Coordinates of C-alpha atoms in Angstrom, one line a residue:
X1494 CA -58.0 -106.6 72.4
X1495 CA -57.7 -103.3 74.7
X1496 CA -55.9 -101.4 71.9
X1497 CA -59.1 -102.5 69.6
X1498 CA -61.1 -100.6 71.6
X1499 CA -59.2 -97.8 72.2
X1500 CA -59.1 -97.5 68.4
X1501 CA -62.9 -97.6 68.1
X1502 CA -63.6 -93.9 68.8
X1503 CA -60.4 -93.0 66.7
X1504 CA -61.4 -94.6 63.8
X1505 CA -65.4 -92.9 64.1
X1506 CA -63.9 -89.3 64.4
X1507 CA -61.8 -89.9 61.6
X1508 CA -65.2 -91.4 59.8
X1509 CA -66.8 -88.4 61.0
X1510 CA -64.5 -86.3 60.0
X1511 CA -64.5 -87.4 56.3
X1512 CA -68.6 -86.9 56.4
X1513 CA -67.9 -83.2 57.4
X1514 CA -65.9 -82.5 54.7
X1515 CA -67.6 -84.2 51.9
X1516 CA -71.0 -82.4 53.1
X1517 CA -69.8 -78.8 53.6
X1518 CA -67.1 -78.7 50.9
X1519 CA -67.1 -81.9 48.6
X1520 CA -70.9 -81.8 47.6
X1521 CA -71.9 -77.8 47.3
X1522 CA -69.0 -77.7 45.4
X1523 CA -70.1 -80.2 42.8
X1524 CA -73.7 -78.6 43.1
X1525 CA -72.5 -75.4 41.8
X1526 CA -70.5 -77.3 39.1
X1527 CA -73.4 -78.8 37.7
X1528 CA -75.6 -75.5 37.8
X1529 CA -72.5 -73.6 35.9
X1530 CA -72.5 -76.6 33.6
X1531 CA -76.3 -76.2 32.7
X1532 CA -75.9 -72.6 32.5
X1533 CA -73.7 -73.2 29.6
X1534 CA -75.5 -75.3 27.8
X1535 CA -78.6 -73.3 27.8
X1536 CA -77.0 -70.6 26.3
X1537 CA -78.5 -68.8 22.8
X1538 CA -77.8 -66.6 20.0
X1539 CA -79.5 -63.3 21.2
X1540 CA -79.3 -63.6 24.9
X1541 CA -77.4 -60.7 26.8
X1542 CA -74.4 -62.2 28.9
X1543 CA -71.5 -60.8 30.9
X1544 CA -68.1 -63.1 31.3
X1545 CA -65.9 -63.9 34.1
X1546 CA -63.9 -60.9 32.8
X1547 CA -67.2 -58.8 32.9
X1548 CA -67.1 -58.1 28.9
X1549 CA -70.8 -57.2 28.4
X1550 CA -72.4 -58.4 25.2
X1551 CA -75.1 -60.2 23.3
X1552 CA -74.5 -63.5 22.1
X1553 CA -73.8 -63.8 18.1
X1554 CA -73.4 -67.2 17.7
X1555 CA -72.3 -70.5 19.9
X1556 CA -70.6 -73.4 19.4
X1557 CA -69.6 -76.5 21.4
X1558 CA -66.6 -74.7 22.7
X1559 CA -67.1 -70.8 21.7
X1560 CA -69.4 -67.8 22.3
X1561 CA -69.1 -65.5 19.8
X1562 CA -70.1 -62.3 21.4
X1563 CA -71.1 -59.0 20.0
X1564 CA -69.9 -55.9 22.4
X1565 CA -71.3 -52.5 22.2
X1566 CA -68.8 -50.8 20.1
X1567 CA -70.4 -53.4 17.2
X1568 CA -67.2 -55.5 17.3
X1569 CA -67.3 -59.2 17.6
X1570 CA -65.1 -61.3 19.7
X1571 CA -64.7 -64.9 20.5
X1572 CA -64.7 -66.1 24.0
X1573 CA -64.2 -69.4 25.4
X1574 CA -67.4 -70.8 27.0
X1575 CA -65.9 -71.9 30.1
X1576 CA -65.4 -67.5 30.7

């Protein structure tokens, strides 16, 4: 029964510690995952964007996976929508 006890306050800091971690890293990480996701999906022909790779251009056309982007030279390229 002592080592029961003795385990109490072990097992709470390990609870504890689990809450930490889900609320500082676990949860804003998922926030931002959700707000990139919408982002995405808002995305129309017309609208000026700049990728991950920071190509500058104005969106041509999209499609469920694509972004066909229009650059300034007047060349076309496809990028995935995920960049």
């Amino acid at each position: 029964m002592e080592q029961l006890e003795g385990l109490a306050p072990m097992i709470l800091f390990l609870v504890l510690m689990v809450a930490a971690i889900y609320f500082l890293m676990i949860r804003p990480q998922r926030k931002r995952q959700k707000e990139q996701q919408e982002l995405l999906e808002r995305i129309r022909s017309g609208e000026k964007v700049i990728t991950s790779s920071g190509i500058y251009g104005q969106v041509e056309s999209v499609s469920e996976d694509t972004v066909v982007l229009k650059v300034e030279s007047g060349a076309t390229i496809r990028v995935a929508k995920s960049s």
